[in-house]
PDB file of C-alpha atoms and ligand atoms in Angstrom:
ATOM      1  CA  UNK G   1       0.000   0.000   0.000  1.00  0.00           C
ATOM      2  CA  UNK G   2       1.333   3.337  -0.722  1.00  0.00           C
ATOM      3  CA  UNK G   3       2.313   5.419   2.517  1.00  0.00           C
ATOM      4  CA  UNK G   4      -0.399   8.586   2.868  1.00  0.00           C
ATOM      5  CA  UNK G   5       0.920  11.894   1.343  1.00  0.00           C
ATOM      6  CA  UNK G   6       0.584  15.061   3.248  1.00  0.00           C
ATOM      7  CA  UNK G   7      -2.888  16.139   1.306  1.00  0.00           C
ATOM      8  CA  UNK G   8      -4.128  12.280   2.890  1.00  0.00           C
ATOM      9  CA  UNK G   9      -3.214  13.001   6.320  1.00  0.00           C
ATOM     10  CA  UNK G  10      -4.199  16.855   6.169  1.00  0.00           C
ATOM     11  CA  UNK G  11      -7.567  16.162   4.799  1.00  0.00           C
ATOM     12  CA  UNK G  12      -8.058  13.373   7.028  1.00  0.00           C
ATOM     13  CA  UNK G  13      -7.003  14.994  10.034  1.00  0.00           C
ATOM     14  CA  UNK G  14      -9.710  18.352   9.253  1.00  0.00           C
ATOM     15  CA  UNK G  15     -12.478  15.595   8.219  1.00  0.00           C
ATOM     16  CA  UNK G  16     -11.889  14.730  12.297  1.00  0.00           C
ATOM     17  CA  UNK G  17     -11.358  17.799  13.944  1.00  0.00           C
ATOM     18  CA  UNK G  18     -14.019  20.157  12.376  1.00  0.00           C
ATOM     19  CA  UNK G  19     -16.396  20.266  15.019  1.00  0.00           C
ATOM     20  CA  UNK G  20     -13.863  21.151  17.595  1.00  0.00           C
ATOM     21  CA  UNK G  21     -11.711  23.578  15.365  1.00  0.00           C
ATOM     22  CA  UNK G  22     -13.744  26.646  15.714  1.00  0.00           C
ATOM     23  CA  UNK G  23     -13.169  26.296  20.079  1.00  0.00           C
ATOM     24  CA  UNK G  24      -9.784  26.484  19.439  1.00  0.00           C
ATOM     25  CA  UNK G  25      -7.504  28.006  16.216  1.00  0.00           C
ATOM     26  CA  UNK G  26     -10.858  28.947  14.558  1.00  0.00           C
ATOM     27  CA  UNK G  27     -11.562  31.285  17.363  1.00  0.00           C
ATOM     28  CA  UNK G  28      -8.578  33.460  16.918  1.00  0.00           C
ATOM     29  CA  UNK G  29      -8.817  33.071  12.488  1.00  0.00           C
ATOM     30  CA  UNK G  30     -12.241  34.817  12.643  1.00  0.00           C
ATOM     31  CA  UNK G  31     -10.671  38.175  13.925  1.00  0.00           C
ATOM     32  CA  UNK G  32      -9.056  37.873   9.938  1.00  0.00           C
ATOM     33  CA  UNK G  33     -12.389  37.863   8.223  1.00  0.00           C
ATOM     34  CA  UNK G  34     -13.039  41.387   7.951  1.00  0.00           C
ATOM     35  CA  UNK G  35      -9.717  42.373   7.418  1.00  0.00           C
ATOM     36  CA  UNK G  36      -9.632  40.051   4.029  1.00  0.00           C
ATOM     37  CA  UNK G  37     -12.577  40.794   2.654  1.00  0.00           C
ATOM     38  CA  UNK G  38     -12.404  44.568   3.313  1.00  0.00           C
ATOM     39  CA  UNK G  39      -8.440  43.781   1.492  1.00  0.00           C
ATOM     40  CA  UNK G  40     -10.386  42.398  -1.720  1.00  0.00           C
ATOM     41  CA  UNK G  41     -12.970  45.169  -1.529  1.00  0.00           C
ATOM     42  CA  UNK G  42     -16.836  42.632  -1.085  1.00  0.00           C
ATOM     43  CA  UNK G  43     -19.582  44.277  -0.709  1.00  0.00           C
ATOM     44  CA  UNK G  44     -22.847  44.429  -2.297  1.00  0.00           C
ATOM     45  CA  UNK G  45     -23.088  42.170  -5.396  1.00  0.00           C
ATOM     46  CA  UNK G  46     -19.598  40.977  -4.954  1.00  0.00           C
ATOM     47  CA  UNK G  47     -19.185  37.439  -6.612  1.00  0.00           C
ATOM     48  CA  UNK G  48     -17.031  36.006  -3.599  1.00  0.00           C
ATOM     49  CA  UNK G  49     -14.851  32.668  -3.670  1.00  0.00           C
ATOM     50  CA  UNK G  50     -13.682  31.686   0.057  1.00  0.00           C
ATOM     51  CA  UNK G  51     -11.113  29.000  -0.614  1.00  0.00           C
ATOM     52  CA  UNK G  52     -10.469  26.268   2.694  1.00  0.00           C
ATOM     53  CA  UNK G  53     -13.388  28.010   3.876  1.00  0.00           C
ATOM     54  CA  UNK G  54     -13.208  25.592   7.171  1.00  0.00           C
ATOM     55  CA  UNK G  55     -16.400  26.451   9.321  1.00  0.00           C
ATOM     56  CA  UNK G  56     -17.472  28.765   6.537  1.00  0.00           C
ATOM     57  CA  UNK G  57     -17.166  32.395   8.625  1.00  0.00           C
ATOM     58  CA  UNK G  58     -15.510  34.235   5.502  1.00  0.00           C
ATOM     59  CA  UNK G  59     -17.874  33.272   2.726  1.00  0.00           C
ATOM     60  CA  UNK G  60     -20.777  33.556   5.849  1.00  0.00           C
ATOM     61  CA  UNK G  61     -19.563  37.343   6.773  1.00  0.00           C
ATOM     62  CA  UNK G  62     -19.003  38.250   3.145  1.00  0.00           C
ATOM     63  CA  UNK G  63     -22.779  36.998   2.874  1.00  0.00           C
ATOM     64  CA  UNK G  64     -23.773  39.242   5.131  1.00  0.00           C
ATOM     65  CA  UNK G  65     -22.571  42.113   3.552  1.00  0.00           C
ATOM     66  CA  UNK G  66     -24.788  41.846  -0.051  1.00  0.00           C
ATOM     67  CA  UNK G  67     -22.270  39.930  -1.457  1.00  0.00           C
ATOM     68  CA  UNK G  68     -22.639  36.411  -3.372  1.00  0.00           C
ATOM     69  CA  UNK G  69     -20.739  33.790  -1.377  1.00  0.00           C
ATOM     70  CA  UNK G  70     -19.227  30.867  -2.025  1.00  0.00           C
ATOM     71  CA  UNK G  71     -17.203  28.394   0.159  1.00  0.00           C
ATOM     72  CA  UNK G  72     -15.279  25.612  -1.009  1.00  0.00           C
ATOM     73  CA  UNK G  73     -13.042  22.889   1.323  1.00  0.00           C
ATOM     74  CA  UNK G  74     -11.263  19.372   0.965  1.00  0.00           C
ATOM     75  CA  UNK G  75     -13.082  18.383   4.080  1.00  0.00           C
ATOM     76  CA  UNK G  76     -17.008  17.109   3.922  1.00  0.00           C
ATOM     77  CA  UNK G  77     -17.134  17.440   7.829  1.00  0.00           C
ATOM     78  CA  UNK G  78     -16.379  21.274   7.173  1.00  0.00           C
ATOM     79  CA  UNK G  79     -18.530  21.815   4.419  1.00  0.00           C
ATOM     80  CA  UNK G  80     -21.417  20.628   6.243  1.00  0.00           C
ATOM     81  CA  UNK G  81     -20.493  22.587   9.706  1.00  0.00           C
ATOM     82  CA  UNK G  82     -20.130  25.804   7.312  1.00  0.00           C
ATOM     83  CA  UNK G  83     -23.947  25.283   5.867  1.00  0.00           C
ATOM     84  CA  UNK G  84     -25.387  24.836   9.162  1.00  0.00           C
ATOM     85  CA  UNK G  85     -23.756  27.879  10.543  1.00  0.00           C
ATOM     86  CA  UNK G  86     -24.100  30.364   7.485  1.00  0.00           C
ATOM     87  CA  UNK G  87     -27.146  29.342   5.571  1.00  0.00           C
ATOM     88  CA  UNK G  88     -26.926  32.189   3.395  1.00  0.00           C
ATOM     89  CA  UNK G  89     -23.982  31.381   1.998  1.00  0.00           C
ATOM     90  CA  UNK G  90     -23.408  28.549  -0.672  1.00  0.00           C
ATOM     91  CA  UNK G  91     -21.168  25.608   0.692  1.00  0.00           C
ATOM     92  CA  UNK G  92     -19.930  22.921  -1.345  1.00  0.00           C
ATOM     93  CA  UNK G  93     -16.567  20.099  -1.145  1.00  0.00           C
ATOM     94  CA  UNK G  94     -13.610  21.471  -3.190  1.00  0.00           C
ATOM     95  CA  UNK G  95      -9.762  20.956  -3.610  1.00  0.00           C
ATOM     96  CA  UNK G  96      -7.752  24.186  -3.957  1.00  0.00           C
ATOM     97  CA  UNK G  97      -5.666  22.922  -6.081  1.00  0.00           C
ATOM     98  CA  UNK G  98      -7.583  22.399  -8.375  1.00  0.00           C
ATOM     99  CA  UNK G  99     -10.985  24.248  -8.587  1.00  0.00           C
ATOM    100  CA  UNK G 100     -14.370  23.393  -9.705  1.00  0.00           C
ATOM    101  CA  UNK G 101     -14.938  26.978 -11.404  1.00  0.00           C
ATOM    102  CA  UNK G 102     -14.901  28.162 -14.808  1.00  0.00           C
ATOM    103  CA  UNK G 103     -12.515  31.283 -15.208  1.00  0.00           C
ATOM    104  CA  UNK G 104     -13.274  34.585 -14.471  1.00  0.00           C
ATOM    105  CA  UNK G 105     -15.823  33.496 -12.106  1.00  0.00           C
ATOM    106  CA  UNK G 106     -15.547  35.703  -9.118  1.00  0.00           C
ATOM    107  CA  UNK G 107     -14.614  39.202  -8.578  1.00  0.00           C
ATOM    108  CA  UNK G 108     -12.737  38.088  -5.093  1.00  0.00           C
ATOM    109  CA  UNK G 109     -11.231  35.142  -3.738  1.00  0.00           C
ATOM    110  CA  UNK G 110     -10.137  34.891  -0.201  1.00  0.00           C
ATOM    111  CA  UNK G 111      -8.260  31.763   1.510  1.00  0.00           C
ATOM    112  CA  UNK G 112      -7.219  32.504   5.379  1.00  0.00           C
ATOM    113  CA  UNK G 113      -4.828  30.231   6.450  1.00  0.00           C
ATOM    114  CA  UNK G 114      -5.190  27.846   3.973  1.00  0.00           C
ATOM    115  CA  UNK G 115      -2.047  28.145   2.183  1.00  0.00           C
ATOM    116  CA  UNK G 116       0.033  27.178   5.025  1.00  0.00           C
ATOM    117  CA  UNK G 117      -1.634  23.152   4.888  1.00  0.00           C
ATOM    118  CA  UNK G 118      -1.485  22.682   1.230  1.00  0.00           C
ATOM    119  CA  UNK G 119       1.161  20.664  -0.595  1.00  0.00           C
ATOM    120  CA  UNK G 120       1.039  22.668  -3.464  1.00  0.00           C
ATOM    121  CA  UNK G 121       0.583  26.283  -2.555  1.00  0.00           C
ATOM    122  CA  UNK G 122       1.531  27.247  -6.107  1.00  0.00           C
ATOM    123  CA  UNK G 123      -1.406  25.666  -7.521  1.00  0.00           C
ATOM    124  CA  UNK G 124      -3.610  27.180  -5.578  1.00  0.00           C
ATOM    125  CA  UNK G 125      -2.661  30.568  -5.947  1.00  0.00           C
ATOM    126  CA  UNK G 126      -2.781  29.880  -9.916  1.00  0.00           C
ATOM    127  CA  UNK G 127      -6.199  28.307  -9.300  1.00  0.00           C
ATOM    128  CA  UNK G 128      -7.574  31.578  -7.576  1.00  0.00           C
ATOM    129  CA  UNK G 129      -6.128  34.013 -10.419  1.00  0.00           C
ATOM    130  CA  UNK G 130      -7.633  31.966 -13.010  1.00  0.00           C
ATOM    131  CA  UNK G 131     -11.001  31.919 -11.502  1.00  0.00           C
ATOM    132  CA  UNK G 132     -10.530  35.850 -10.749  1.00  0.00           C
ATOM    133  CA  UNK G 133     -12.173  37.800 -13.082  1.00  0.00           C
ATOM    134  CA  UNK G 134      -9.457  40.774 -14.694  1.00  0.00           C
ATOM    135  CA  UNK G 135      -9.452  43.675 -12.443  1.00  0.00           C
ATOM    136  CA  UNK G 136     -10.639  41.111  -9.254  1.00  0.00           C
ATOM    137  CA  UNK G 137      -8.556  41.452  -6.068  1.00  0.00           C
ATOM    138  CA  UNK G 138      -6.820  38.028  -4.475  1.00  0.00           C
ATOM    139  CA  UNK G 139      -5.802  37.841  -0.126  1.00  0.00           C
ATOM    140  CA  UNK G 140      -4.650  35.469   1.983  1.00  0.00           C
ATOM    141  CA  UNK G 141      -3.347  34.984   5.374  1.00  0.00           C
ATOM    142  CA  UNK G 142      -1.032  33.080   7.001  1.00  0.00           C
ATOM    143  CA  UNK G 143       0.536  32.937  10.517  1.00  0.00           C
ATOM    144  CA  UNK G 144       3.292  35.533  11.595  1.00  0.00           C
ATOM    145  CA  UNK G 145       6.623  34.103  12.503  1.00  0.00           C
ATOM    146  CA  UNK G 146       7.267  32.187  15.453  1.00  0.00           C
ATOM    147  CA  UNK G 147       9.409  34.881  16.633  1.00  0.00           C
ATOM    148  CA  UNK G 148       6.122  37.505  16.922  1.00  0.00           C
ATOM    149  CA  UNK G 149       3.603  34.750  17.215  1.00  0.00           C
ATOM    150  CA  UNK G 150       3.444  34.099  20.886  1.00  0.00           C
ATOM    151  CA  UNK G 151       1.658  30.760  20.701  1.00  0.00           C
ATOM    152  CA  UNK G 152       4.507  28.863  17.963  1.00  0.00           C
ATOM    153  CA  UNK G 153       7.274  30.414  19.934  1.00  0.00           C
ATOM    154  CA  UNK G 154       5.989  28.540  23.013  1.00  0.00           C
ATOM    155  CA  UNK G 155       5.176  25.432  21.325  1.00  0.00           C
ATOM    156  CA  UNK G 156       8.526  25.272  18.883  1.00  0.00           C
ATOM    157  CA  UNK G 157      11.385  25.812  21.579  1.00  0.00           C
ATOM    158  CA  UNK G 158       9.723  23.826  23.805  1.00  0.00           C
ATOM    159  CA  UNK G 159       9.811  20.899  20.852  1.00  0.00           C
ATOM    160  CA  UNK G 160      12.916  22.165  20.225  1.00  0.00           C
ATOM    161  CA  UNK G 161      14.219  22.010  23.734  1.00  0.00           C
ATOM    162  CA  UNK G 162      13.062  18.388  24.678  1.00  0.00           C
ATOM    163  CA  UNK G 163      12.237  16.428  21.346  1.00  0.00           C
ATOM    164  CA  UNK G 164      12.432  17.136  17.837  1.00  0.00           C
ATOM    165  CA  UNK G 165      11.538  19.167  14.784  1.00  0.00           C
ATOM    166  CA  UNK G 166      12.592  16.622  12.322  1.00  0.00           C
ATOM    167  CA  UNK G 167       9.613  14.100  12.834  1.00  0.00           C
ATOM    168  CA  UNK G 168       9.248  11.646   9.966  1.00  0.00           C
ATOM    169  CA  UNK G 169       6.034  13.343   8.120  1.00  0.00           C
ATOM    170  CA  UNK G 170       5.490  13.048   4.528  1.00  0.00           C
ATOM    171  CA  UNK G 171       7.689  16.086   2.391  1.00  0.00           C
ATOM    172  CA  UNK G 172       5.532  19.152   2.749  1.00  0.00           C
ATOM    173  CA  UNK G 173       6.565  23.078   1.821  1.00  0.00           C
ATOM    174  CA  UNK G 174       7.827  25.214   4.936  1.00  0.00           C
ATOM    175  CA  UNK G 175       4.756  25.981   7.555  1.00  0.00           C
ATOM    176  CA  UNK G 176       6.046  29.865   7.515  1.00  0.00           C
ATOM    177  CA  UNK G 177       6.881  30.107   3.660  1.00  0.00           C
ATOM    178  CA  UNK G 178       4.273  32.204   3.338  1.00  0.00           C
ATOM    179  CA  UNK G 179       5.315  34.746   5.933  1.00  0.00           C
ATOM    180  CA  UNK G 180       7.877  35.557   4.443  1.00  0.00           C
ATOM    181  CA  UNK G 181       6.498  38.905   2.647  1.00  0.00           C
ATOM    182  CA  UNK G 182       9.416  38.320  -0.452  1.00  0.00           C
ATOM    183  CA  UNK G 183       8.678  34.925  -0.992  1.00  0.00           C
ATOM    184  CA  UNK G 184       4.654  35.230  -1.105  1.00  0.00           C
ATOM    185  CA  UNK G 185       5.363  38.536  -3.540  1.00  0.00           C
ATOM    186  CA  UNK G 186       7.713  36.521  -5.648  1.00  0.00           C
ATOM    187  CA  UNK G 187       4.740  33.589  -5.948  1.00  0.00           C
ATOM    188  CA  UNK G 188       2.272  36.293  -6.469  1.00  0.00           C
ATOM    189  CA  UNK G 189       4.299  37.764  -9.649  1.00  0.00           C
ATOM    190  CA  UNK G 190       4.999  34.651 -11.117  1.00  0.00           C
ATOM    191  CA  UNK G 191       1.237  34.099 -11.032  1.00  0.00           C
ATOM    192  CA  UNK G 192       0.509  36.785 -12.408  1.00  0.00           C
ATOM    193  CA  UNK G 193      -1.115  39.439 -10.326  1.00  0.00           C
ATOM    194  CA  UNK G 194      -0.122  42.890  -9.661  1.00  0.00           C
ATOM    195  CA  UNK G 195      -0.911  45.395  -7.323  1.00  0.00           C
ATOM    196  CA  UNK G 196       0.874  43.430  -4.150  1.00  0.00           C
ATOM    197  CA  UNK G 197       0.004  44.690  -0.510  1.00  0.00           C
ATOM    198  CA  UNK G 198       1.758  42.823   2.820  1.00  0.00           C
ATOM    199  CA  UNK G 199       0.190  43.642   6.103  1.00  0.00           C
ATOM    200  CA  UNK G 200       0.361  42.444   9.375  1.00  0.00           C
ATOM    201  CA  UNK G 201      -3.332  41.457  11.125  1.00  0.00           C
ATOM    202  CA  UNK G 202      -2.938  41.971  15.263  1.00  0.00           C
ATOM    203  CA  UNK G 203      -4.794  38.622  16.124  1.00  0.00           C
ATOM    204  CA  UNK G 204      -5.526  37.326  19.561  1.00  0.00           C
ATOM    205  CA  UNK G 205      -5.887  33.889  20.848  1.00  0.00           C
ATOM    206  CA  UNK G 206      -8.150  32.885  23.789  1.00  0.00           C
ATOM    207  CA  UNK G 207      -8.113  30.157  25.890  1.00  0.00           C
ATOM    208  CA  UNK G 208      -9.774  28.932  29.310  1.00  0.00           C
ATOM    209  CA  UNK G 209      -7.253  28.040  31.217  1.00  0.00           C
ATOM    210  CA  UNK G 210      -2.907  26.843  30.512  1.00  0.00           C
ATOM    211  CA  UNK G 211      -3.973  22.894  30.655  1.00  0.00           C
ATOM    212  CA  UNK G 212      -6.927  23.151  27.931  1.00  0.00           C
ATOM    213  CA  UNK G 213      -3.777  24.740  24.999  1.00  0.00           C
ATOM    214  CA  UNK G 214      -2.837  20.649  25.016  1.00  0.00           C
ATOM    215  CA  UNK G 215      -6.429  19.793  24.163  1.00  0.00           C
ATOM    216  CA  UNK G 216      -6.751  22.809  21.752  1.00  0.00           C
ATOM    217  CA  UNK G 217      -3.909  21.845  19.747  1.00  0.00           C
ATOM    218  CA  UNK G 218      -4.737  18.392  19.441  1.00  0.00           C
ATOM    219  CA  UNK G 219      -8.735  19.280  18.299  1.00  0.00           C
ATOM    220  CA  UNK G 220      -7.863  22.002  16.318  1.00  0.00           C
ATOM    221  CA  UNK G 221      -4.173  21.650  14.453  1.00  0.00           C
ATOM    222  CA  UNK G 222      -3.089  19.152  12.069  1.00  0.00           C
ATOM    223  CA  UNK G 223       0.437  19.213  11.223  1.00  0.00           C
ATOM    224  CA  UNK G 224       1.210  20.129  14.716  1.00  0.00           C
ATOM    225  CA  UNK G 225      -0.425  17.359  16.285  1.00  0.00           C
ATOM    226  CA  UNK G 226       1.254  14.858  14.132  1.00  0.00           C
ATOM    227  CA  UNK G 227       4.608  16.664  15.050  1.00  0.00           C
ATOM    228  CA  UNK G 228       3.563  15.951  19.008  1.00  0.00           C
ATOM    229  CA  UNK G 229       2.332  12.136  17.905  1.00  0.00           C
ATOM    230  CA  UNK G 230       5.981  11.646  16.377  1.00  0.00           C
ATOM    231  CA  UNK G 231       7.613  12.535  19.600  1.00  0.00           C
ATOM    232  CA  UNK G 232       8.830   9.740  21.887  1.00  0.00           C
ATOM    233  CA  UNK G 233       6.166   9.782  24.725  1.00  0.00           C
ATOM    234  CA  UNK G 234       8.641  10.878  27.387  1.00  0.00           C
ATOM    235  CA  UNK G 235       9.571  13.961  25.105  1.00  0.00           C
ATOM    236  CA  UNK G 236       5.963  14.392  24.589  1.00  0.00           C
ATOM    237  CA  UNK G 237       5.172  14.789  28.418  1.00  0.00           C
ATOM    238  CA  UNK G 238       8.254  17.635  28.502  1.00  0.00           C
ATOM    239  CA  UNK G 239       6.702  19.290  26.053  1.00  0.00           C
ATOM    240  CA  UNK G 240       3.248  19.488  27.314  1.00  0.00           C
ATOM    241  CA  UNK G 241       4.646  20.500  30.587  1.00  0.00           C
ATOM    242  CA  UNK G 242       6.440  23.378  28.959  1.00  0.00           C
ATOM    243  CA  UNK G 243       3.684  24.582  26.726  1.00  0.00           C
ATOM    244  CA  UNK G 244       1.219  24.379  29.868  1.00  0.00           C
ATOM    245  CA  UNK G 245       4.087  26.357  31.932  1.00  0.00           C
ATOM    246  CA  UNK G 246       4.358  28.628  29.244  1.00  0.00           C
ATOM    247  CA  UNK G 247       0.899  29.450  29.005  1.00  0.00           C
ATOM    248  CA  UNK G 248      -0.153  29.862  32.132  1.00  0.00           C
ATOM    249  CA  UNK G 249       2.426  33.465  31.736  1.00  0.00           C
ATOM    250  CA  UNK G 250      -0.328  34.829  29.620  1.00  0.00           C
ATOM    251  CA  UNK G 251      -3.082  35.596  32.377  1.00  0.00           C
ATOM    252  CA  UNK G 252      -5.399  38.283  31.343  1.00  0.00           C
ATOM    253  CA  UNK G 253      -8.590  39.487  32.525  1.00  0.00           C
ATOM    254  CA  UNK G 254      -9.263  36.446  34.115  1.00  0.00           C
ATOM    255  CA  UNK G 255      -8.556  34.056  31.785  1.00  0.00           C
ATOM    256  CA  UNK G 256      -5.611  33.687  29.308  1.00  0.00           C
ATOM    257  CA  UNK G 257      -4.605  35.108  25.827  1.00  0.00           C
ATOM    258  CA  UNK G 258      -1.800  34.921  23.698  1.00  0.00           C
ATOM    259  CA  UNK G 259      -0.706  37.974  20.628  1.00  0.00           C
ATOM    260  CA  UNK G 260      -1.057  35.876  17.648  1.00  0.00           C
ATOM    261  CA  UNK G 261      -0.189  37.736  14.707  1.00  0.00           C
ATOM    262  CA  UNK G 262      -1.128  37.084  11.331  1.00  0.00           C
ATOM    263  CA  UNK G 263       0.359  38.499   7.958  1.00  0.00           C
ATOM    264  CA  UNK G 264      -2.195  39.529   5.021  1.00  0.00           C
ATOM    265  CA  UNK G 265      -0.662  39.539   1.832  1.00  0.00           C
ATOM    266  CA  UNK G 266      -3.332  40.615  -1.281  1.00  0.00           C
ATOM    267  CA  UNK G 267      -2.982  41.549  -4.629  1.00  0.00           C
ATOM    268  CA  UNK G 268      -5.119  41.759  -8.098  1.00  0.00           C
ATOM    269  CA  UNK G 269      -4.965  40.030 -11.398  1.00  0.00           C
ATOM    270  CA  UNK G 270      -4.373  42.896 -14.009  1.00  0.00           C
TER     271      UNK G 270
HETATM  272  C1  SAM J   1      -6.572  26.263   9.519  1.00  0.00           C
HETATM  273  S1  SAM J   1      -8.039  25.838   8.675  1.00  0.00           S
HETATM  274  C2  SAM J   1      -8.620  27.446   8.170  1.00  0.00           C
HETATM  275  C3  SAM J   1     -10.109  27.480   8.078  1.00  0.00           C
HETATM  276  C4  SAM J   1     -10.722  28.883   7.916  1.00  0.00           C
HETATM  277  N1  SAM J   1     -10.421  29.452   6.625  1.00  0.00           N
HETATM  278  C5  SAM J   1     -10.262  29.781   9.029  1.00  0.00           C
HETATM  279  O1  SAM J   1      -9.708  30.850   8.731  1.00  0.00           O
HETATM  280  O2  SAM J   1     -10.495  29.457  10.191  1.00  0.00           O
HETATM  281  C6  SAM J   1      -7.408  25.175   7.162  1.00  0.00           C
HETATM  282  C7  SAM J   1      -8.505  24.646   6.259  1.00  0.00           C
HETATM  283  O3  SAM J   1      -7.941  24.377   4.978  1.00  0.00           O
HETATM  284  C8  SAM J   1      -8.631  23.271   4.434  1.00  0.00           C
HETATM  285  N2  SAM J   1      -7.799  22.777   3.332  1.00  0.00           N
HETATM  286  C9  SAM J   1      -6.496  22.404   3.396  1.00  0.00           C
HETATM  287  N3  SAM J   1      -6.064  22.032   2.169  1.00  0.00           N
HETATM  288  C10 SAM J   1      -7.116  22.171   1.313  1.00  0.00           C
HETATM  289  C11 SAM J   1      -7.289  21.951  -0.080  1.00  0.00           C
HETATM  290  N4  SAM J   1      -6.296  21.480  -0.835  1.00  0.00           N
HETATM  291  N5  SAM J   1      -8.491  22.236  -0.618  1.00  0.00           N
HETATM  292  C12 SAM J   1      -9.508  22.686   0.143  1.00  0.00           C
HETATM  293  N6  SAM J   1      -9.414  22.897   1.468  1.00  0.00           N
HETATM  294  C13 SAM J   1      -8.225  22.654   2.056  1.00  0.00           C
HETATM  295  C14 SAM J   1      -8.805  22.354   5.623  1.00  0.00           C
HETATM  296  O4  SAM J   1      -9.817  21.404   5.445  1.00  0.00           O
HETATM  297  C15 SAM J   1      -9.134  23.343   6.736  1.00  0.00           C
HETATM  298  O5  SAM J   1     -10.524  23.518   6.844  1.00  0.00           O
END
């Protein structure tokens, strides 16, 4: 049998965890809705393409504003969490890599935090220019650095300190490629789009109390929880203990949160 790619185990692992994404990771990704649709310009009328929609809030707020929503993702478990919560929108199941749209189809196309779980980033990105219509604006975000993103600074050195980076996953592009504001404008070009913008989205993660981060990551990451399954189970224990250390520092208000930047890059197709 052949061993699972990447795609396999990403898809498989959102297929499992959509109901309990939006309690953890989904709650900080929503604060990037308005900032990327207000970055491709949707209102009223707007034909609007929300690509690895996940629990459907960007193609469910762009709704709400007049415009025409769609949501597409590789996960049935998603698509059907994303109809029940935005009715108004349209849902349906989707690869980004290859999309179900004749071209020209949409005047916008959003994908937040999407990019960062594909294998094959580039072909999404031509995907959503060819289903742009000319003169249609493109945005996407991705996570910050580690070194500004409080919660993957915790979480990598403490990997780093007491197991390892170099788990034996399936080849997959760099988690952070995208943040990297040269190498997403150098993608962009070679695309073909124009117009390039990189800004950086002030997001902030939530979370009940420093033992429930363990549980979050586990019902709400993918890669990351394989990277904790591939430790040995004593390094796995010293991690947890560091992480839950680590984010017990963040008390605020009565209850915990952690800065967790994001980086909007958007451009349009000429
Ligand atoms: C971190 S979640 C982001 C969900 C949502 N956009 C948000 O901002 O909260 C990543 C989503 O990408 C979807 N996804 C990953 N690769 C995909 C692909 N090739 N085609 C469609 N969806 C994909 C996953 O199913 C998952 O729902």
């Amino acid at each position: 049998m052949e061993p699972a790619s990447f795609k396999d185990l990403e898809r498989t692992g959102w297929i499992a965890k959509a109901s309990t994404y939006p309690l953890g990771f989904g709650g900080a990704t929503k604060g990037a809705v308005d900032p990327l649709l207000d970055a491709v310009g949707v209102s009223r009328g707007t034909r609007l393409l929300d690509i690895a929609c996940g629990p459907g809030d960007g193609a469910g707020r762009a709704a709400g504003r007049g415009a025409t929503a769609v949501g597409i993702n590789f996960a049935p478990t998603m698509v059907e969490l994303a109809r029940r919560r935005f009715p108004e929108a349209n849902f349906r199941e989707g690869d980004a890599e290859s999309l179900d749209f004749a071209e020209a189809s949409f005047d916008a196309v959003i994908c937040a935090f999407g990019l960062l779980h594909m294998a094959e980033p580039e072909r999404a990105i031509t995907e959503a220019f060819r289903v742009l219509a000319p003169g249609g604006h493109y945005a996407f975000t991705v996570w910050a650095p580690p070194e500004r993103h409080q919660f993957y600074e915790l979480v990598f050195s403490a990997m780093n300190e007491y197991g390892r980076m170099d788990v034996p996953l399936p080849p997959a592009p760099p988690f952070f490629r995208f943040s990297d504001p040269d190498e997403s404008r150098r993608v962009l070009l070679a695309a073909g789009f124009d117009e390039l913008k990189v800004d950086e989205v002030p997001l902030v993660w939530r979370y009940k109390s420093a033992e429930s981060v363990i549980d979050m990551i586990y019902k709400s990451a993918v890669r990351l929880s394989m990277m904790l399954e591939h430790q040995t189970a004593d390094a796995r224990e010293r991690i947890h203990q560091a992480v839950i250390e680590g984010a017990g520092k963040f008390r605020q208000y009565g209850g915990y949160a952690m800065a967790v930047p994001a980086v909007l890059v958007a451009a349009r197709k000429p």
